[in-house]
Short mmCIF file of C-alpha atoms in Angstrom, two decimals:
data_model
loop_
_atom_site.label_atom_id
_atom_site.label_comp_id
_atom_site.label_asym_id
_atom_site.label_seq_id
_atom_site.Cartn_x
_atom_site.Cartn_y
_atom_site.Cartn_z
CA MET H 1 -5.37 -15.45 -7.96
CA ILE H 2 -1.86 -17.00 -6.09
CA ARG H 3 0.38 -18.45 -8.90
CA PRO H 4 0.46 -22.30 -9.43
CA SER H 5 2.22 -24.53 -6.78
CA SER H 6 3.66 -27.94 -7.40
CA LEU H 7 1.84 -30.18 -9.68
CA ALA H 8 -0.40 -32.97 -8.23
CA SER H 9 0.98 -36.35 -8.05
CA PRO H 10 -0.48 -38.98 -10.30
CA HIS H 11 -3.31 -40.67 -8.74
CA ALA H 12 -3.55 -44.52 -8.29
CA PRO H 13 -6.45 -46.10 -9.99
CA ALA H 14 -9.76 -45.29 -8.34
CA GLY H 15 -11.47 -47.75 -6.26
CA PRO H 16 -15.28 -48.31 -5.87
CA GLY H 17 -17.04 -45.26 -5.10
CA VAL H 18 -14.26 -42.99 -5.84
CA ILE H 19 -15.10 -40.01 -8.12
CA ARG H 20 -12.51 -39.34 -10.74
CA VAL H 21 -12.41 -35.58 -11.62
CA ALA H 22 -10.68 -34.00 -14.61
CA SER H 23 -9.84 -30.68 -12.99
CA VAL H 24 -8.41 -27.66 -14.91
CA PRO H 25 -6.05 -27.15 -13.32
CA SER H 26 -5.19 -29.82 -10.81
CA GLY H 27 -1.94 -28.76 -9.29
CA HIS H 28 -2.72 -25.20 -8.51
CA VAL H 29 -2.87 -24.67 -4.68
CA TYR H 30 -6.36 -23.53 -4.66
CA VAL H 31 -7.66 -26.85 -6.32
CA ARG H 32 -5.30 -28.95 -4.25
CA HIS H 33 -6.88 -27.59 -1.10
CA CYS H 34 -10.38 -28.40 -2.22
CA ALA H 35 -9.58 -31.87 -1.04
CA ASP H 36 -9.66 -32.74 2.45
CA GLY H 37 -6.12 -32.43 3.97
CA ARG H 38 -6.72 -34.77 6.84
CA GLN H 39 -8.23 -38.03 5.20
CA PRO H 40 -9.30 -39.27 1.84
CA ASP H 41 -12.55 -37.61 0.69
CA GLY H 42 -13.64 -39.98 -2.08
CA VAL H 43 -12.41 -37.69 -4.87
CA VAL H 44 -9.27 -38.03 -6.95
CA ARG H 45 -8.31 -35.37 -9.47
CA LEU H 46 -6.35 -36.34 -12.62
CA ALA H 47 -2.80 -34.83 -12.64
CA ASP H 48 -2.25 -31.90 -15.11
CA PRO H 49 -1.21 -33.29 -18.64
CA ARG H 50 2.17 -31.64 -19.50
CA PRO H 51 1.66 -29.02 -22.24
CA ASN H 52 3.45 -29.70 -25.48
CA GLY H 53 7.12 -28.45 -25.25
CA ALA H 54 7.24 -28.32 -21.48
CA PRO H 55 10.09 -30.27 -20.16
CA SER H 56 9.47 -33.61 -18.14
CA ASN H 57 10.31 -32.03 -14.94
CA SER H 58 8.35 -28.99 -15.45
CA GLN H 59 5.66 -27.71 -13.15
CA GLN H 60 3.91 -25.83 -15.92
CA TRP H 61 0.17 -26.52 -16.27
CA TRP H 62 -0.72 -23.80 -18.69
CA PRO H 63 -2.07 -23.81 -21.34
CA PRO H 64 -4.36 -26.65 -20.13
CA VAL H 65 -4.22 -29.69 -22.22
CA MET H 66 -7.60 -30.89 -20.93
CA LEU H 67 -9.47 -27.92 -22.58
CA ASP H 68 -8.85 -29.64 -26.04
CA PRO H 69 -11.79 -31.51 -27.07
CA ALA H 70 -9.43 -34.12 -28.55
CA TRP H 71 -8.15 -34.81 -25.11
CA VAL H 72 -11.60 -35.31 -23.77
CA ARG H 73 -12.40 -37.82 -26.69
CA ALA H 74 -9.09 -39.69 -25.89
CA HIS H 75 -9.40 -39.84 -22.10
CA HIS H 76 -13.20 -39.87 -21.55
CA THR H 77 -13.00 -43.26 -19.97
CA GLU H 78 -10.57 -42.07 -17.25
CA PHE H 79 -12.85 -39.44 -15.54
CA ASP H 80 -16.38 -39.11 -14.38
CA LEU H 81 -16.76 -35.37 -14.59
CA PHE H 82 -15.04 -32.15 -15.65
CA HIS H 83 -14.25 -29.20 -13.17
CA LEU H 84 -13.09 -25.99 -14.66
CA HIS H 85 -11.55 -23.38 -12.43
CA PHE H 86 -9.39 -21.15 -14.60
CA GLY H 87 -6.74 -21.06 -17.38
CA PHE H 88 -9.02 -20.73 -20.29
CA ASP H 89 -7.88 -17.09 -21.21
CA ALA H 90 -6.56 -18.35 -24.60
CA GLN H 91 -9.69 -20.10 -25.65
CA THR H 92 -12.17 -18.67 -27.90
CA PRO H 93 -15.76 -18.80 -27.24
CA ALA H 94 -16.17 -21.27 -30.15
CA GLN H 95 -13.38 -23.48 -28.73
CA LEU H 96 -15.13 -23.33 -25.31
CA ALA H 97 -18.39 -24.18 -26.90
CA GLU H 98 -16.72 -27.11 -28.63
CA LEU H 99 -15.47 -28.42 -25.28
CA VAL H 100 -19.14 -28.20 -23.79
CA ARG H 101 -20.38 -30.19 -26.77
CA THR H 102 -17.71 -32.83 -26.41
CA LEU H 103 -18.42 -33.29 -22.71
CA LYS H 104 -22.13 -33.54 -23.38
CA GLU H 105 -21.37 -36.10 -26.13
CA PHE H 106 -19.74 -38.48 -23.64
CA ARG H 107 -22.13 -37.38 -20.82
CA LYS H 108 -19.56 -35.86 -18.63
CA PRO H 109 -21.02 -33.34 -16.14
CA LEU H 110 -19.37 -29.85 -16.30
CA VAL H 111 -18.71 -28.10 -13.04
CA TYR H 112 -17.29 -24.49 -13.17
CA THR H 113 -15.93 -22.45 -10.26
CA VAL H 114 -16.42 -18.77 -11.12
CA HIS H 115 -13.24 -17.29 -9.69
CA ASP H 116 -13.25 -14.24 -11.92
CA LEU H 117 -16.12 -12.26 -13.16
CA ARG H 118 -13.59 -9.70 -14.43
CA ASN H 119 -10.40 -11.14 -15.64
CA PRO H 120 -7.45 -9.12 -13.88
CA HIS H 121 -4.96 -10.00 -16.74
CA GLN H 122 -7.17 -8.46 -19.51
CA ALA H 123 -7.73 -4.67 -20.02
CA ASP H 124 -10.77 -5.29 -22.16
CA PRO H 125 -13.52 -7.28 -20.37
CA ALA H 126 -15.22 -8.46 -23.68
CA PRO H 127 -13.15 -11.75 -24.06
CA HIS H 128 -13.80 -12.97 -20.56
CA ASP H 129 -17.55 -11.93 -20.79
CA ALA H 130 -17.91 -13.95 -24.02
CA ALA H 131 -16.19 -16.96 -22.35
CA LEU H 132 -18.54 -16.63 -19.41
CA ASP H 133 -21.54 -16.32 -21.59
CA VAL H 134 -20.55 -19.86 -22.74
CA LEU H 135 -19.41 -21.49 -19.59
CA ILE H 136 -22.01 -20.43 -17.03
CA PRO H 137 -25.15 -21.23 -19.00
CA ALA H 138 -23.73 -24.57 -19.90
CA ALA H 139 -22.42 -25.62 -16.56
CA ASP H 140 -24.26 -28.37 -14.68
CA HIS H 141 -23.24 -26.78 -11.46
CA LEU H 142 -21.48 -23.58 -10.52
CA PHE H 143 -19.37 -22.71 -7.48
CA THR H 144 -18.08 -19.32 -6.45
CA LEU H 145 -16.34 -17.73 -3.55
CA THR H 146 -18.49 -14.91 -2.21
CA PRO H 147 -22.14 -14.14 -1.90
CA GLY H 148 -21.65 -10.98 -3.87
CA ALA H 149 -20.28 -12.92 -6.91
CA ALA H 150 -23.22 -15.35 -6.57
CA GLY H 151 -25.53 -12.42 -6.70
CA GLU H 152 -23.94 -11.07 -9.67
CA ILE H 153 -24.01 -14.39 -11.47
CA ALA H 154 -27.86 -14.69 -10.53
CA ARG H 155 -28.46 -11.13 -11.98
CA ARG H 156 -26.42 -11.58 -15.26
CA TRP H 157 -27.23 -15.33 -16.08
CA ASN H 158 -30.12 -16.32 -13.88
CA ARG H 159 -28.05 -19.07 -12.57
CA HIS H 160 -27.35 -20.22 -8.95
CA ALA H 161 -24.01 -20.59 -7.76
CA THR H 162 -22.97 -22.58 -4.43
CA VAL H 163 -20.70 -20.35 -2.33
CA VAL H 164 -17.74 -22.12 -0.85
CA PRO H 165 -14.89 -20.15 0.84
CA HIS H 166 -11.43 -19.93 -0.47
CA PRO H 167 -9.50 -22.70 1.26
CA HIS H 168 -6.14 -21.79 2.99
CA VAL H 169 -3.15 -21.16 0.76
CA VAL H 170 -0.32 -21.26 3.20
CA GLU H 171 0.41 -24.93 4.55
CA GLU H 172 1.80 -26.33 7.79
CA PRO H 173 4.13 -25.75 9.56
CA ARG H 174 4.19 -22.25 8.16
CA LEU H 175 0.38 -21.72 8.81
CA SER H 176 1.01 -22.08 12.66
CA ALA H 177 4.37 -20.53 12.92
CA PRO H 178 4.66 -17.32 14.99
CA ARG H 179 4.92 -14.11 12.95
CA PRO H 180 8.41 -12.72 13.02
CA GLU H 181 8.89 -9.63 14.96
CA HIS H 182 10.08 -6.32 13.47
CA GLU H 183 10.50 -2.55 14.46
CA GLY H 184 8.29 0.01 12.96
CA PHE H 185 5.25 -0.33 10.57
CA ARG H 186 5.76 -1.53 7.18
CA VAL H 187 3.19 -1.02 4.36
CA GLY H 188 3.61 -3.13 1.31
CA LEU H 189 2.72 -2.40 -2.25
CA HIS H 190 3.49 -5.35 -4.55
CA ALA H 191 3.63 -4.25 -8.19
CA LYS H 192 4.31 -7.75 -9.49
CA SER H 193 4.63 -7.50 -13.20
CA LEU H 194 2.33 -4.55 -13.55
CA ARG H 195 -0.84 -6.55 -14.71
CA PRO H 196 -3.54 -4.50 -16.34
CA ASN H 197 -5.91 -4.25 -13.42
CA MET H 198 -3.36 -2.32 -11.27
CA ALA H 199 -3.95 1.42 -10.64
CA LEU H 200 -0.21 1.48 -9.26
CA LEU H 201 1.00 4.86 -9.61
CA PRO H 202 -2.33 6.73 -8.35
CA VAL H 203 -2.28 4.32 -5.25
CA LEU H 204 1.41 4.89 -4.88
CA GLU H 205 1.10 8.63 -4.81
CA VAL H 206 -1.38 8.47 -1.98
CA LEU H 207 0.53 5.88 0.08
CA THR H 208 3.81 7.74 -0.23
CA ALA H 209 2.12 10.89 1.39
CA ALA H 210 0.00 8.87 3.91
CA VAL H 211 2.97 6.55 5.26
CA GLY H 212 5.33 9.61 5.14
CA GLU H 213 3.19 11.19 7.87
CA LEU H 214 3.47 8.16 10.27
CA PRO H 215 6.52 7.90 12.76
CA ASP H 216 8.47 4.83 12.16
CA ALA H 217 6.50 3.80 9.19
CA VAL H 218 7.94 2.55 5.84
CA LEU H 219 6.44 2.11 2.47
CA GLN H 220 8.01 -0.96 0.65
CA VAL H 221 7.31 -1.32 -3.11
CA ASN H 222 8.10 -4.76 -4.74
CA LEU H 223 8.50 -5.12 -8.48
CA HIS H 224 9.45 -8.02 -10.84
CA ARG H 225 12.63 -7.42 -12.73
CA GLU H 226 10.88 -8.11 -15.99
CA ALA H 227 9.31 -4.78 -15.68
CA ALA H 228 12.82 -3.25 -16.36
CA ASP H 229 13.57 -5.79 -19.11
CA PRO H 230 13.11 -4.35 -22.75
CA GLY H 231 12.51 -7.76 -24.08
CA ALA H 232 9.62 -8.62 -21.55
CA HIS H 233 6.10 -8.43 -22.26
CA ALA H 234 5.84 -6.58 -18.78
CA HIS H 235 8.48 -3.91 -19.83
CA ALA H 236 7.21 -0.64 -18.38
CA PRO H 237 10.17 1.88 -18.33
CA GLU H 238 8.21 4.95 -17.22
CA VAL H 239 6.91 3.03 -14.11
CA VAL H 240 10.35 1.70 -13.29
CA ALA H 241 11.88 5.16 -13.57
CA GLU H 242 9.17 6.69 -11.34
CA LEU H 243 9.68 3.94 -8.71
CA ARG H 244 13.44 4.37 -8.75
CA ALA H 245 13.22 8.13 -8.41
CA LEU H 246 11.21 7.81 -5.38
CA ALA H 247 13.58 5.22 -3.96
CA ALA H 248 16.62 7.60 -4.60
CA ALA H 249 14.62 10.35 -2.84
CA GLY H 250 14.29 7.94 0.33
CA ARG H 251 10.49 8.11 -0.15
CA ILE H 252 9.99 4.33 -0.61
CA VAL H 253 12.04 1.14 -0.16
CA LEU H 254 12.11 -0.42 -3.59
CA ARG H 255 12.76 -4.22 -4.07
CA GLU H 256 13.35 -5.41 -7.58
CA HIS H 257 13.46 -9.30 -7.79
CA ASP H 258 12.34 -12.29 -9.94
CA TYR H 259 9.12 -14.13 -9.06
CA PHE H 260 9.02 -15.35 -5.34
CA ASP H 261 8.89 -19.06 -4.71
CA ASP H 262 6.37 -19.89 -1.86
CA ASP H 263 8.84 -19.62 0.99
CA GLN H 264 10.10 -16.30 -0.32
CA LEU H 265 6.46 -14.93 -0.77
CA TRP H 266 5.56 -15.99 2.83
CA ASP H 267 8.63 -14.48 4.09
CA TYR H 268 7.78 -11.17 2.40
CA LEU H 269 4.13 -11.10 3.42
CA SER H 270 5.00 -11.95 6.99
CA SER H 271 7.34 -8.80 7.04
CA LEU H 272 4.52 -6.51 6.41
CA ASP H 273 1.92 -4.96 8.76
CA LEU H 274 -0.20 -3.95 5.86
CA SER H 275 -0.52 -5.15 2.32
CA VAL H 276 -2.34 -2.84 -0.09
CA LEU H 277 -3.97 -4.36 -3.16
CA PRO H 278 -3.95 -1.62 -5.92
CA TYR H 279 -6.70 -3.25 -8.09
CA ALA H 280 -9.00 -1.20 -10.11
CA PHE H 281 -11.00 -4.27 -11.34
CA GLY H 282 -10.97 -7.86 -10.32
CA THR H 283 -13.16 -10.34 -8.23
CA HIS H 284 -11.36 -12.39 -5.64
CA SER H 285 -7.86 -12.75 -4.37
CA GLY H 286 -5.56 -15.57 -3.44
CA TRP H 287 -3.11 -13.02 -2.16
CA LEU H 288 -5.65 -11.88 0.36
CA GLU H 289 -6.01 -15.44 1.68
CA ALA H 290 -2.36 -15.74 1.99
CA CYS H 291 -2.19 -12.65 4.18
CA HIS H 292 -4.96 -13.98 6.21
CA ASP H 293 -3.08 -17.15 6.95
CA LEU H 294 -0.01 -15.29 7.93
CA GLY H 295 -1.70 -12.57 9.96
CA THR H 296 -0.87 -9.66 7.66
CA ALA H 297 -3.66 -7.08 7.47
CA VAL H 298 -5.01 -6.29 3.86
CA ALA H 299 -6.36 -3.12 2.52
CA VAL H 300 -8.57 -3.92 -0.52
CA PRO H 301 -10.40 -1.83 -3.14
CA THR H 302 -14.20 -1.52 -3.33
CA CYS H 303 -14.30 -3.17 -6.76
CA GLY H 304 -14.96 -6.80 -6.92
CA TYR H 305 -15.79 -8.89 -3.94
CA TYR H 306 -12.55 -9.01 -2.05
CA ALA H 307 -13.96 -7.45 1.06
CA GLU H 308 -16.38 -10.49 1.48
CA GLN H 309 -13.57 -12.95 1.62
CA ARG H 310 -11.86 -12.16 4.93
CA ALA H 311 -11.61 -9.40 7.59
CA CYS H 312 -9.99 -6.47 5.85
CA LEU H 313 -9.79 -2.80 5.47
CA ARG H 314 -11.39 -1.11 2.61
CA TYR H 315 -10.77 1.89 0.45
CA GLY H 316 -12.43 3.26 -2.66
CA LEU H 317 -11.10 2.21 -6.02
CA SER H 318 -12.80 1.03 -9.23
CA LEU H 319 -12.76 1.82 -12.85
CA ALA H 320 -16.14 3.48 -12.57
CA ASP H 321 -15.23 5.65 -9.70
CA GLY H 322 -11.73 5.96 -9.67
CA LEU H 323 -9.47 6.33 -6.65
CA HIS H 324 -10.83 7.82 -3.39
CA ALA H 325 -7.71 9.14 -1.79
CA GLY H 326 -9.27 10.00 1.48
CA SER H 327 -10.40 6.49 2.19
CA LEU H 328 -6.96 5.11 1.25
CA ARG H 329 -5.29 7.30 3.78
CA ALA H 330 -7.85 6.45 6.45
CA ALA H 331 -7.33 2.81 5.90
CA VAL H 332 -3.51 3.07 6.28
CA ARG H 333 -4.05 5.26 9.43
CA GLU H 334 -6.45 2.74 10.88
CA ALA H 335 -4.04 -0.03 10.34
CA TYR H 336 -1.22 1.95 11.95
CA ARG H 337 -3.50 2.90 15.01
CA THR H 338 -5.04 -0.42 15.61
CA ARG H 339 -2.39 -2.99 14.23
CA PRO H 340 -5.20 -5.53 13.42
CA GLN H 341 -4.45 -9.13 14.21
CA TRP H 342 -6.82 -11.11 11.65
CA ARG H 343 -4.79 -14.16 11.42
CA ALA H 344 -6.34 -17.45 10.54
CA ASP H 345 -6.42 -20.17 13.19
CA ALA H 346 -4.88 -23.35 11.76
CA ALA H 347 -7.71 -25.73 13.25
CA ASP H 348 -10.28 -23.54 11.72
CA ARG H 349 -8.61 -23.54 8.27
CA ALA H 350 -8.35 -27.35 8.39
CA ALA H 351 -12.08 -27.72 9.46
CA GLU H 352 -13.04 -25.13 6.66
CA ARG H 353 -10.95 -26.96 4.14
CA ALA H 354 -12.87 -30.36 5.12
CA ARG H 355 -16.21 -28.55 4.67
CA VAL H 356 -15.17 -27.18 1.27
CA ALA H 357 -14.05 -30.80 0.23
CA GLU H 358 -17.37 -32.19 1.44
CA ALA H 359 -19.40 -29.53 -0.50
CA HIS H 360 -17.46 -30.64 -3.73
CA ARG H 361 -18.10 -34.30 -3.09
CA ALA H 362 -21.80 -33.75 -2.60
CA VAL H 363 -22.23 -31.86 -5.65
CA TYR H 364 -20.26 -34.45 -7.74
CA GLN H 365 -22.32 -37.37 -6.15
CA GLU H 366 -25.57 -35.57 -7.02
CA LEU H 367 -24.45 -34.90 -10.73
CA LEU H 368 -23.40 -38.61 -11.15
CA ALA H 369 -26.32 -40.05 -9.25
#
């Protein structure tokens, strides 16, 4: 998923017929864009409570305070239903079960959007599976983002999930701004902070050879500086050394930097002709949606349900089957040859967002009837 954006503003007291949602989280860009951006949609989402220790001007929402049953007990008169998206990584199954019991005690419906069937931040799938085994059977309604994910939910838990598309990530005026022109063909591989689901070096090896065969093509690798920091959780000296050696040999362009803010991220994505997602496991991607908003082609792995989200190129990569080098080379060559222009239309995105908002409001109304 894209990192959190600014926190939601505190909402005014709800009027007649307005549905008050305790959303976990509220300020994340995905959740904000589940509301109709053009007119009030009859739904207000409580602002994210500030976690203990976070400064008063912080945009931090994690760990979510609303996941504490004590918060539900203290604030149950302030919301009508509870909608969980993500942020429960640190909760044990027992803690989630207690949250579910507390919501039932106060007769608050639980809605859960299943963004991740496999957590990209956890190498071991067992903790997330255990959390899903609590949340999915307990939820009064499930949403998810793709038919494939809905099918897996039906197979694993015998539950129906309403499929709603991922709303736009980039906002106006950037959503409609022309793409900047540049010479050549630029492929981007963003290593971020080397999260557990990345098969970075195997993908890099294939990309280095494939891009090196194409005239006027460049492979740019971006990496967060914390990967080179011995005191950071993401410290990976062997990977950093390999990347720096490739850069010194002129085989890649390496950019080491801190986390991008939104404008920096949009500038970076808009500078690419192709962004390659090096994921060996996962489910959905906000990064892919941002690329769609900005008109940057994406090559996605066959694991998860990325390819069901938007038009993209596919290549073989999963934990079960490993990396299919030939399909990755073919995806790069296809992007180079065709220069696909799969950019979102701003009006279509606005209409889609309105439909997403209406789908949520309809479910909320049904649960509260």
